[in-house]
XYZ file of C-alpha atoms in Angstrom:
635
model
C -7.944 75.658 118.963
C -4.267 76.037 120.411
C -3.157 72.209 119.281
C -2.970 73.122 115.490
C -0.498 76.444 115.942
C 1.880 74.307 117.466
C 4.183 72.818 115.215
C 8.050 73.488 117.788
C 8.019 72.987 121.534
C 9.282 76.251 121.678
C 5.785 77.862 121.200
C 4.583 76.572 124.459
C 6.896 79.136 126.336
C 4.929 81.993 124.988
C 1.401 80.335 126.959
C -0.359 81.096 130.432
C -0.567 78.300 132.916
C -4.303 78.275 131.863
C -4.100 77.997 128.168
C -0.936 75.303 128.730
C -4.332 73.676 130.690
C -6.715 73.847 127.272
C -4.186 72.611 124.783
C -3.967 69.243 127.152
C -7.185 68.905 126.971
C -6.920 69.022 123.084
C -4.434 66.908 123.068
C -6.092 64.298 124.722
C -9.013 64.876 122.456
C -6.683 63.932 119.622
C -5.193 60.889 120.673
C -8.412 59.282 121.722
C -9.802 60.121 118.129
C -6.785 59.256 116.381
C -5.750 55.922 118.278
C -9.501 54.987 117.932
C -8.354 54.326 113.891
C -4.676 53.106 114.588
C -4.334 51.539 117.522
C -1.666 51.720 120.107
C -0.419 52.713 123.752
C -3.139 55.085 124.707
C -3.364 54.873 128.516
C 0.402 55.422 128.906
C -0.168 58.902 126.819
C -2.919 60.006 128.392
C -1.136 59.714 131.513
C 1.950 61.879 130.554
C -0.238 64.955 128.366
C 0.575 67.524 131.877
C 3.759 66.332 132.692
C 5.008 66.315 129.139
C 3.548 70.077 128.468
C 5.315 70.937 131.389
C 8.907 69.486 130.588
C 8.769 71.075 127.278
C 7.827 74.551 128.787
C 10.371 74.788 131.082
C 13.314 73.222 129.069
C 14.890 73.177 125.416
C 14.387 70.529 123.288
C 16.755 69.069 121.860
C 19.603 70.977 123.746
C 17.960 69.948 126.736
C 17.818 65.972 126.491
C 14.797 64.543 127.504
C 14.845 60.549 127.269
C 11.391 58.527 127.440
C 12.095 55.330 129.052
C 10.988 52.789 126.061
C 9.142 55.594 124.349
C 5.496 54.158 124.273
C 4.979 57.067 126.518
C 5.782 59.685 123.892
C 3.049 60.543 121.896
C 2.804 63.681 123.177
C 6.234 64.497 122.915
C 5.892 63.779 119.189
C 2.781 65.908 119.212
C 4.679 68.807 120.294
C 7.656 68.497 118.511
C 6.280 68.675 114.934
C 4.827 65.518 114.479
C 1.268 66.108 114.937
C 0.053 65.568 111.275
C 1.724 61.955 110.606
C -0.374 60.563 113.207
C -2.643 58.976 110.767
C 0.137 56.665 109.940
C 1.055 55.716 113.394
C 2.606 52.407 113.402
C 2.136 51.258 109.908
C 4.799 50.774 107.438
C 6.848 53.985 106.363
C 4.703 55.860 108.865
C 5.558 57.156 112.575
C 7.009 54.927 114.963
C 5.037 53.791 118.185
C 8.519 54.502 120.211
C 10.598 57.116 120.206
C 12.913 57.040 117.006
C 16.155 59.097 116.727
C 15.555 59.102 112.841
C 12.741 60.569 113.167
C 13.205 63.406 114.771
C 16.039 65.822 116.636
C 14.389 65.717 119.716
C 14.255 61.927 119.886
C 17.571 61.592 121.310
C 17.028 58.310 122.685
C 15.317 55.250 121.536
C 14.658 51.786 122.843
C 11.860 49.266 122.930
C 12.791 47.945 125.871
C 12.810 49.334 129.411
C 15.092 50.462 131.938
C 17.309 51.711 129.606
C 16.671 55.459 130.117
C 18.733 55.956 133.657
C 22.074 54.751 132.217
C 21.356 56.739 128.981
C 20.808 59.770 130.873
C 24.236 59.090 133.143
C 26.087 58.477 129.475
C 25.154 61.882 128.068
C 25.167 63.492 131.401
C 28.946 62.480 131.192
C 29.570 63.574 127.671
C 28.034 66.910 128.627
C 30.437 67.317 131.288
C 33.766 65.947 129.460
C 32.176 68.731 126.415
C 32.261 71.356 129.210
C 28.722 71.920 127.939
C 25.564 73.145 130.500
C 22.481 71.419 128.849
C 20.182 69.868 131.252
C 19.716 66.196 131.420
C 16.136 64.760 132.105
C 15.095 60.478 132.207
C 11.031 59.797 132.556
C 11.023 56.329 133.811
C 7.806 54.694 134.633
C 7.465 52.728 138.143
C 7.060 49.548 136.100
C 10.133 50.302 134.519
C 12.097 51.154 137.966
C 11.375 47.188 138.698
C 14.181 46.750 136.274
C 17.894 45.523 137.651
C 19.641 47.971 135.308
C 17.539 51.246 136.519
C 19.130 50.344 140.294
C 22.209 50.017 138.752
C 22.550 52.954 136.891
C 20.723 54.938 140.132
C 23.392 53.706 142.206
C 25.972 55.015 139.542
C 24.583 58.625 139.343
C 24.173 59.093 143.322
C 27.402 58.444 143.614
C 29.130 60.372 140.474
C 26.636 63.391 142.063
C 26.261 64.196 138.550
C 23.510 67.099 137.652
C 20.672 65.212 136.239
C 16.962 65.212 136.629
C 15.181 61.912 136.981
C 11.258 61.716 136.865
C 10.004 58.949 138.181
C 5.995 59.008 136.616
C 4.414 56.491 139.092
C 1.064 55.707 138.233
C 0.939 52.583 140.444
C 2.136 53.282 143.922
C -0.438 55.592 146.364
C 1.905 57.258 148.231
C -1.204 59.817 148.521
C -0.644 60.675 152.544
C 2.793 61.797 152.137
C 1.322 64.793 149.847
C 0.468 67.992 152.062
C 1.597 71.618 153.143
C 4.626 70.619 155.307
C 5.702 67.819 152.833
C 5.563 70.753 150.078
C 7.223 72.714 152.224
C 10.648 70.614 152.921
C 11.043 70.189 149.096
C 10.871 73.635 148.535
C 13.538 74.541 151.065
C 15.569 71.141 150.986
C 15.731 73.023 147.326
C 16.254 76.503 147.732
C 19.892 77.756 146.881
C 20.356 79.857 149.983
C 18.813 77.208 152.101
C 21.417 74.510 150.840
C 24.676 77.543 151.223
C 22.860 77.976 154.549
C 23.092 74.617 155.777
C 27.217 74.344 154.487
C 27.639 77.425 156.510
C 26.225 76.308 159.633
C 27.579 72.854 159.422
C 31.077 74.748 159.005
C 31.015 77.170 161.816
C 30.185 74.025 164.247
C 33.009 72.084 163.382
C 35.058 75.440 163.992
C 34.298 75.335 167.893
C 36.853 74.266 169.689
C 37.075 70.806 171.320
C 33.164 70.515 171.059
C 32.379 71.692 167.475
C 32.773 68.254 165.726
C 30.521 66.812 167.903
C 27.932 69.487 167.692
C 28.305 68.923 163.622
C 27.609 65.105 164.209
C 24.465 65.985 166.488
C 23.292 68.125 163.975
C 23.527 65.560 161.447
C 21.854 63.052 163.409
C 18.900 64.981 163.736
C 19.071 66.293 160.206
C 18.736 62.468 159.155
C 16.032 61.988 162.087
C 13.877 64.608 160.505
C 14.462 63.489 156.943
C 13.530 59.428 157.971
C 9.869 60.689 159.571
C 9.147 63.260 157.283
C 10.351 62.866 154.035
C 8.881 59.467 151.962
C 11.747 59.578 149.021
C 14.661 57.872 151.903
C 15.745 55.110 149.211
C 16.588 57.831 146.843
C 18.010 60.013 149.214
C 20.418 57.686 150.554
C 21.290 56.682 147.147
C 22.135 60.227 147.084
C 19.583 61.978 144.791
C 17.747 65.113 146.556
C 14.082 63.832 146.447
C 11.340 66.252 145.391
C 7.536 65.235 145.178
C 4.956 63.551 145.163
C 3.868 65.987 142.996
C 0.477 66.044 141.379
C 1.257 65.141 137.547
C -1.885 66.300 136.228
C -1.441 70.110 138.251
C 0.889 71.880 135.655
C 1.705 74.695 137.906
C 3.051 72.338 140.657
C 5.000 70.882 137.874
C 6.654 73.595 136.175
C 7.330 74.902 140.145
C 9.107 72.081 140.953
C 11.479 71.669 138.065
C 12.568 74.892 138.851
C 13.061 73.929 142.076
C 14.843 70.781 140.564
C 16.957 73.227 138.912
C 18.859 75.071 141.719
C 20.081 71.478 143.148
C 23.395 70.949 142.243
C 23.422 67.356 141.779
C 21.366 64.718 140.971
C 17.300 65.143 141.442
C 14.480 62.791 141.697
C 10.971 64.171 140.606
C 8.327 62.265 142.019
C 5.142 62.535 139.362
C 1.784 61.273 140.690
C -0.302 60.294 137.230
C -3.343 58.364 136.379
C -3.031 56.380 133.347
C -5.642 56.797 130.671
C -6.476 60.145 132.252
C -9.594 61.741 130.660
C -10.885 58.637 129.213
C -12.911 57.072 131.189
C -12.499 53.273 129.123
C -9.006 53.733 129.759
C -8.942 55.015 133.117
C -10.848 51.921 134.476
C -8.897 49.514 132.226
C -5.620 51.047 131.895
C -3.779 47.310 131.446
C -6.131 46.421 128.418
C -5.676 49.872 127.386
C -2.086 49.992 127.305
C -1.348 48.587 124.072
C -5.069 48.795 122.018
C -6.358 47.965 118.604
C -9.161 50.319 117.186
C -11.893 51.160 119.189
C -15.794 53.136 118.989
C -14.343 56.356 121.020
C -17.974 56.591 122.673
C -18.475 52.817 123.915
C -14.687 51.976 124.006
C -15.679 48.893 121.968
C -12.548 47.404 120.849
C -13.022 46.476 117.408
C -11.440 43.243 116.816
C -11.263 40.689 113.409
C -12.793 37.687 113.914
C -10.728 34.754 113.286
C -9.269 31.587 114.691
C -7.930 31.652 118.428
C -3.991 33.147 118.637
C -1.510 30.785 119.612
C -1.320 32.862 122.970
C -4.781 32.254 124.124
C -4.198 28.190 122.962
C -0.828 28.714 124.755
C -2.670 29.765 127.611
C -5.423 27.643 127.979
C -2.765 24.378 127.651
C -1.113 25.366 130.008
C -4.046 25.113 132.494
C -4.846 21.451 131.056
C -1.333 20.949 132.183
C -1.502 22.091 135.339
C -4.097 20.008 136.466
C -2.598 16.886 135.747
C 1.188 18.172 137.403
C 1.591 20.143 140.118
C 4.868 20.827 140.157
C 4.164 23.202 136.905
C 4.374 27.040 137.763
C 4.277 29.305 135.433
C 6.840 32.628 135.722
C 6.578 35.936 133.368
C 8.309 39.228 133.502
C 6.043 41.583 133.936
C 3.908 39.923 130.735
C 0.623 38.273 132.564
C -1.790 39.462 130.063
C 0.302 39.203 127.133
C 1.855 35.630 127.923
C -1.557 34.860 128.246
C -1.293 33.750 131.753
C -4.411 35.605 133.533
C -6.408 32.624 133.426
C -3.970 30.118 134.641
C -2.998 32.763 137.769
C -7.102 33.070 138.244
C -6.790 29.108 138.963
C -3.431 28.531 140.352
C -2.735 31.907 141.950
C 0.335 30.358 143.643
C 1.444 28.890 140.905
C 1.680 31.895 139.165
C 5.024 34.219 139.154
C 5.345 37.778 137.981
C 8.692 38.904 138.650
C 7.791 42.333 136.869
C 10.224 43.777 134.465
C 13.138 41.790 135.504
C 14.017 38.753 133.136
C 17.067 37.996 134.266
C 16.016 37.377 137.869
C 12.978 35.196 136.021
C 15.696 33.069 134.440
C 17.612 31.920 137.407
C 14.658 31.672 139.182
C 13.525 28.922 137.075
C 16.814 27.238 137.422
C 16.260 27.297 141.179
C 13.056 25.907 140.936
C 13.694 23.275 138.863
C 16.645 22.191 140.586
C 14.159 22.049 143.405
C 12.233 19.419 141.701
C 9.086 22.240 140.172
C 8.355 22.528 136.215
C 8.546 26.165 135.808
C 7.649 26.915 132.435
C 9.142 30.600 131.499
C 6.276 32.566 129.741
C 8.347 35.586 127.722
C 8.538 37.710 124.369
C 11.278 36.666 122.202
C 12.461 39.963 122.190
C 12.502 40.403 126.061
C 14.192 37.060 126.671
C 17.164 38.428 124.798
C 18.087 40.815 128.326
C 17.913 36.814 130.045
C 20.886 35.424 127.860
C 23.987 35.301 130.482
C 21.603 33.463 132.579
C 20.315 30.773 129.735
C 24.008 30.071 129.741
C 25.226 30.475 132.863
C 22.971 29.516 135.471
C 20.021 26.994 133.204
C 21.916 25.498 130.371
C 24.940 25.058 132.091
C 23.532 23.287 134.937
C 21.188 21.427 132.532
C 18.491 22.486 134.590
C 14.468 21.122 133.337
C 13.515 24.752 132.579
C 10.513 24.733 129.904
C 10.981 28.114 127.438
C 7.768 29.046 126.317
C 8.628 31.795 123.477
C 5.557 34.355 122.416
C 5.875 36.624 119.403
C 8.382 34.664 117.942
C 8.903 35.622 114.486
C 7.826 38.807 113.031
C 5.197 41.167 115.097
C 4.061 43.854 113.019
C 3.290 47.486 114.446
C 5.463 47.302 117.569
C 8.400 46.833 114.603
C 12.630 46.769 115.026
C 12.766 46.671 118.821
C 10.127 44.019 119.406
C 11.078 41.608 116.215
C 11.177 37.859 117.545
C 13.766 36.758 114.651
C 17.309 35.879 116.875
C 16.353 33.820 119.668
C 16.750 30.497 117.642
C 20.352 31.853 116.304
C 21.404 32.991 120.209
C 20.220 29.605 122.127
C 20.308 27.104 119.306
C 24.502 27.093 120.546
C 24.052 26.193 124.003
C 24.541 23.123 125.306
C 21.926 21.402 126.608
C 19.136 23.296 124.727
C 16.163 21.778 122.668
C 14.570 24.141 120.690
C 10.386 23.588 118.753
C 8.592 24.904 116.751
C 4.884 23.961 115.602
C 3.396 24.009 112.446
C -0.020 25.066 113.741
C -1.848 25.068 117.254
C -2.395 21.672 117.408
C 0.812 20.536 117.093
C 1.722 23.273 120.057
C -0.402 21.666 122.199
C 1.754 18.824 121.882
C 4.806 20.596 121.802
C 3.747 21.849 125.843
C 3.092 17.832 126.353
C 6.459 16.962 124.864
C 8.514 20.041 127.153
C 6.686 18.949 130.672
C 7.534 15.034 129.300
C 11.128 16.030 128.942
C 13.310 15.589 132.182
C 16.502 16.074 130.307
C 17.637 19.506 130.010
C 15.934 22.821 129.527
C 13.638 23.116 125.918
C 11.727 25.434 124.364
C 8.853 25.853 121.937
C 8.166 29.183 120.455
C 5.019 29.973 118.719
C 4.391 33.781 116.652
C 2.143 36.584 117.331
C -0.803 35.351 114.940
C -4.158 33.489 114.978
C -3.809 30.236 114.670
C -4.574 28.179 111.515
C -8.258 26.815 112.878
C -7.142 23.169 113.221
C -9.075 20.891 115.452
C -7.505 20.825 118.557
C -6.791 17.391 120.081
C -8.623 16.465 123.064
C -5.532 13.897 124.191
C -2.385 15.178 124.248
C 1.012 12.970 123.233
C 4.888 13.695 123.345
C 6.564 13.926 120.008
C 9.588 11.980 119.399
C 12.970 14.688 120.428
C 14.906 15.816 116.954
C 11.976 14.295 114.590
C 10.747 15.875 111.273
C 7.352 15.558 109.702
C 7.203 14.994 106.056
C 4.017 16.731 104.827
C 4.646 16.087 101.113
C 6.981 13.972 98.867
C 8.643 15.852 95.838
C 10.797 14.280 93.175
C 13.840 16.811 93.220
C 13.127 20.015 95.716
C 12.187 19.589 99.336
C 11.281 22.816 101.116
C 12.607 22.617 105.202
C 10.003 25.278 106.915
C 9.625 25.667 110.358
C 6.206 27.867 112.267
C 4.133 29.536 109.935
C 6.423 29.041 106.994
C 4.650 25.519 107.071
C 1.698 26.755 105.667
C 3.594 28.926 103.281
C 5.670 25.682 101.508
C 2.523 24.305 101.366
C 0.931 26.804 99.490
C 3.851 27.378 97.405
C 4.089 23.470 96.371
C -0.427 23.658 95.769
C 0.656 26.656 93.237
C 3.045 24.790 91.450
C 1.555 21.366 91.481
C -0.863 22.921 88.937
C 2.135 23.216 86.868
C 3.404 19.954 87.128
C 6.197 20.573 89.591
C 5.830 17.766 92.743
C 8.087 19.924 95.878
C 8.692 18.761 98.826
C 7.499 19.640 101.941
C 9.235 19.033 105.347
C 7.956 20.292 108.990
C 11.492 20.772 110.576
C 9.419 21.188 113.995
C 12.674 20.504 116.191
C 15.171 23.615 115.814
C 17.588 21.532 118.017
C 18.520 18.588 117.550
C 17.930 18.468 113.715
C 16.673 15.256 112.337
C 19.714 13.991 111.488
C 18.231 10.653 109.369
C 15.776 12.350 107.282
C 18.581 14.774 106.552
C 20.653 12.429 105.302
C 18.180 10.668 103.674
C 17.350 13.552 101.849
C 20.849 14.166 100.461
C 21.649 10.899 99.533
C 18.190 10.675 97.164
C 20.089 13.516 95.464
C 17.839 16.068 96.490
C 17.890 19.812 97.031
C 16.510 21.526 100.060
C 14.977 25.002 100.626
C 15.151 26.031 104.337
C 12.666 28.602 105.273
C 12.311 30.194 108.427
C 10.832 33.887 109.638
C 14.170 33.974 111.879
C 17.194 35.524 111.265
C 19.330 33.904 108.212
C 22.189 33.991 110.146
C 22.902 31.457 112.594
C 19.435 29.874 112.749
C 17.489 26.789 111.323
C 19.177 27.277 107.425
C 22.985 27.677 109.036
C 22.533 24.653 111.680
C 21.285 22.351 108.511
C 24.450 24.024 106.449
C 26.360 23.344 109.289
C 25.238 19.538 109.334
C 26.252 19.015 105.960
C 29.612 20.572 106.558
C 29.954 18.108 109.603
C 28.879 14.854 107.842
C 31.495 15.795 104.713
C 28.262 16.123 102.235
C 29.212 17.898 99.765
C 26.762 17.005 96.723
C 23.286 18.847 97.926
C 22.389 22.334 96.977
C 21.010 24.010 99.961
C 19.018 27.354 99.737
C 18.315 29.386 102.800
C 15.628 31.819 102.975
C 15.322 33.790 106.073
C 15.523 37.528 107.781
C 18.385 39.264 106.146
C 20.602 41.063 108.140
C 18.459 44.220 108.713
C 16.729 45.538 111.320
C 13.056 45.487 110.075
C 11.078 48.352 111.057
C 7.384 48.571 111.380
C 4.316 47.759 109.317
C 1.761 44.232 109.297
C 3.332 41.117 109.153
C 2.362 40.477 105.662
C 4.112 43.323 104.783
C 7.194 42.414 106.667
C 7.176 39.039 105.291
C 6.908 40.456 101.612
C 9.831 42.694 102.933
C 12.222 40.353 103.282
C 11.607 37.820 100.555
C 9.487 35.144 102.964
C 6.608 34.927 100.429
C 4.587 32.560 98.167
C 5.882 33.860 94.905
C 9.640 34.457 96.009
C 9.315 30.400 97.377
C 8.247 29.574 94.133
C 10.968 31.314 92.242
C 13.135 29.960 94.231
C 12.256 26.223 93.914
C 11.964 26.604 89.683
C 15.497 27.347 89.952
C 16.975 25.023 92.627
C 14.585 22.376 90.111
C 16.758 23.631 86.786
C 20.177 22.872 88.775
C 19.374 19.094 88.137
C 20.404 19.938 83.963
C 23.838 19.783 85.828
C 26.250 17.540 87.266
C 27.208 18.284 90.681
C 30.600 20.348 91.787
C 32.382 20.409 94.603
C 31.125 21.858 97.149
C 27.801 23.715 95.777
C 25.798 24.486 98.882
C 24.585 28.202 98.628
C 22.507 30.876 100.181
């Protein structure tokens, strides 16, 4: 076994082609067996095992930067770079990351959980290298997916023209550009790459323009045909013109071909493009049939690929998902549009019965965004389907080109609130705090499924403006689902209990929470409160005031960010209305990044529990003993 002797990237320079060969198989071997307990991107790694062997061979980690684009491909970069025995921990709380994490390790010198990111990252320490007078290579994997992304064709338009050295990899594991691959394609990027090939050409393009009265236009004829040849022959054009030299496709799984054409890569003087053909979930044949469902996995039998899954009620995604076809029946002017999120969104079986009704942009949200201002302005219901952590990259056009035009864009929010494994890049905790302050913005949230179903009825109701309902990344709570759907009332509250001195203000799952909190201490005689403050924005401004002017004191809990979400707009009210008599508590996500582990976990994290509720409502209960001051709101 070569897998266990390798604990530094540096140890691969001392192997044959052929034993490089055995230790990926081994590697795959251990991912499939050790994902099979965790969980997590397997397809994506299996994918990369040759290509990543192969950077690591031929350059130095970490003098030599190599930057993952959003990192779920880097298992096997962690493998080889000393990581290998932590992967019993992978994702859970204080173990290793699922993304690439420069805490963790020297050689993770970039990290993001989002994509695109890695072309401009490169250009950035491509630059510092330069301004350093420093000669370390600089290498970006970025995924075809991830090339759909705006930013990636900004930043390759940057580095063609800075003519920077740099060495992107594009993996592409989608496109079959299969016909393009043969002896004389092989051929022209081996000489378009040679070093006395490329003085060569300068030469000879020198001499012409020497001649006398004719030379220029000899040099121009030249070129012409140059650029001829290059358009039939060579399949990389885009990249060339944005002037990268193009090199590939190149067989990602053949490690010789590899390692022979970063070294070719290397004698280029400026900026190179690596095209890496790769089958994702290579070696396992679940994986390789399935490789969406096996992109992001929970445990599974390694000989069946059975994915082992707890039985429980239906997520809010699938009841998201199956609404939304219920909906579409009865309008249809409702189209749904996703950024590259189908599957997650939950939106395969609403594109499986309104395929034209059915958008995926791929990974490009803010495109998504003012495309659903166009279409609504066009008189269509587009309903947004998106991660709370991936509309974020949309904000500029929430403002700009949906809010400010007040255009009837439904925001349908998944993973809002805490999501567990995928940890501090994927958190949904800001969105309320970052579109709560728009103009024209509504903003939901239910208390279970059922109430989301009505939430959906309520946003394709609304005509006003664009609104939003976000739901988390959980099962639901195993209501019974209404058969008829209604609207609910804009900016109302629910009042789910009544309590003689403390009312707790929860919003989402943190419904079910109060509830159990004000159960526990029923049994001690203590009647609290309970309030489902469903509508983000607008608050409910009469049961607010209500509230304060029965004398009583509030609890707002939310799993969002303290800061500028449900607790500071109801803080915010009070301030506005001049009342200055009613203690208000916030409890929310403190103002830390929260890294991974289970929800629960998370949740006990950051204070959002049962018992810290309860401690919390004892003593807002013992500040009736005393008079009120001034101004005595707190947090």
């Amino acid at each position: 076994m070569l897998l266990p002797q390798i604990k530094d990237p540096e140890q691969l320079k001392s192997l044959s082609v052929e034993e490089l060969t055995t230790l990926a198989d081994e590697i795959r071997r251990f991912l499939i067996e050790k994902l099979s307990v965790t969980g997590g991107h397997l397809a994506s790694n299996l994918g990369v095992v040759e290509l990543t062997l192969a950077l690591h061979y031929c350059y130095e980690s970490p003098r030599d930067k190599m930057i993952y684009d959003v990192g779920h491909q880097a298992y096997v970069h962690k493998i080889l770079t000393g990581r290998m025995d932590r992967f019993d921990s992978l994702r859970k709380q204080d173990g290793l990351c699922g993304f690439v994490k420069r805490s963790e390790s020297k050689h993770d010198v970039w990290e993001a959980g989002h994509s695109s990111t890695s072309l401009s990252a490169a250009m950035g320490m491509a630059v510092a290298r330069d301004l350093k007078g420093e000669d370390n290579k600089v290498i970006a994997v970025i995924g075809d997916g991830a090339l759909t992304g705006g930013m990636a064709f900004e930043a390759l338009n940057h580095i063609g023209h800075e003519k920077r050295k740099l060495m992107v990899i594009l993996n592409d594991n989608e496109m079959s550009i299969a016909p393009n691959v043969g002896a004389m394609h092989n051929y022209l990027s081996k000489i378009r790459s040679d070093r006395h090939y490329l003085r060569a050409k300068d030469e000879v393009e020198g001499l012409l323009k020497k001649i006398p009265a004719i030379g220029g236009r000899l040099a121009k004829t030249a070129e012409r045909m140059k650029d001829s040849l290059k358009y039939m022959m060579v399949p990389g054009v885009l990249f060339e013109e944005l002037g990268f030299t193009y090199l590939g496709p190149v067989d990602g799984h053949d490690l010789e071909k590899m390692i022979d054409t970063f070294h070719q890569a290397d004698n280029v003087a400026g900026p190179v493009l690596v095209h890496v053909l790769t089958t994702k979930g290579k070696g396992y044949q679940p994986a390789e049939a399935d490789s969406y469902k096996w992109h992001g996995i929970t445990p599974y039998k390694i000989e069946s690929g059975q994915v082992l899954k707890a039985v429980g009620n239906p997520m809010y995604t699938d009841v998201f998902g199956q609404t939304l076809i219920e909906l579409g029946r009865e309008d249809k002017r409702l189209v749904a549009v996703t950024p590259a999120m189908p599957g997650g969104s939950g939106l395969f079986p609403f594109a499986k019965e309104f395929p034209d009704r059915m958008i995926d942009v791929g990974i490009a949200e803010q495109h998504a965004a003012t495309l659903c201002a166009a279409l609504a302005m066009e008189g269509m219901k587009p309903v947004f389907a998106v991660y709370s952590t991936f509309m974020q990259r949309a904000y500029d056009q929430i403002v700009h080109d949906i809010c400010r035009h007040n255009a009837n864009v439904m925001f349908a929010i998944d993973r809002a609130g805490f999501v567990g494994a995928d940890g501090e890049t994927h958190q949904g905790v800001y969105d309320i705090a970052f579109m709560r302050h728009i103009p024209n913005m509504v903003m939901m949230m239910p208390k279970d499924e059922n109430e989301l179903r009505h939430m959906m009825k309520t946003a394709i109701d609304y005509n006003d403006g664009p609104i939003a309902y976000r739901y988390p990344r959980i099962n639901g709570t195993g209501v019974t689902l209404d058969k008829e759907m209604h609207s609910i009332p804009i900016g109302s509250w629910e009042r789910l209990r009544s309590g003689d001195e403390v009312v707790v203000l929860a919003c989402g799952p943190m419904v079910q929470l109060a509830e159990e909190a004000a159960e526990l201490l029923k049994r001690e005689g203590i009647q609290v409160g309970v309030v489902n403050a469903r509508f983000l924005k607008p608050l409910d401004d009469t049961m607010l005031l209500d509230l304060a002017h029965a004398g009583t004191h509030m609890i707002v809990i939310e799993e969002a960010s303290q800061a500028g979400s449900l607790g500071s707009a109801v803080l915010e009210f009070f301030a506005e209305h001049e009342v200055y008599e009613t203690h208000v508590h916030i409890m929310g996500v403190p103002d830390i990044f929260v890294e991974h582990g289970s929800i629960k976990e998370q949740r006990q994290l950051t204070g959002l529990s049962v018992e810290v509720l309860c401690g919390r409502i004892k003593s807002m209960k013992a500040l009736s003993a005393f008079p009120y001051g001034k101004t005595t709101t707190s947090s």
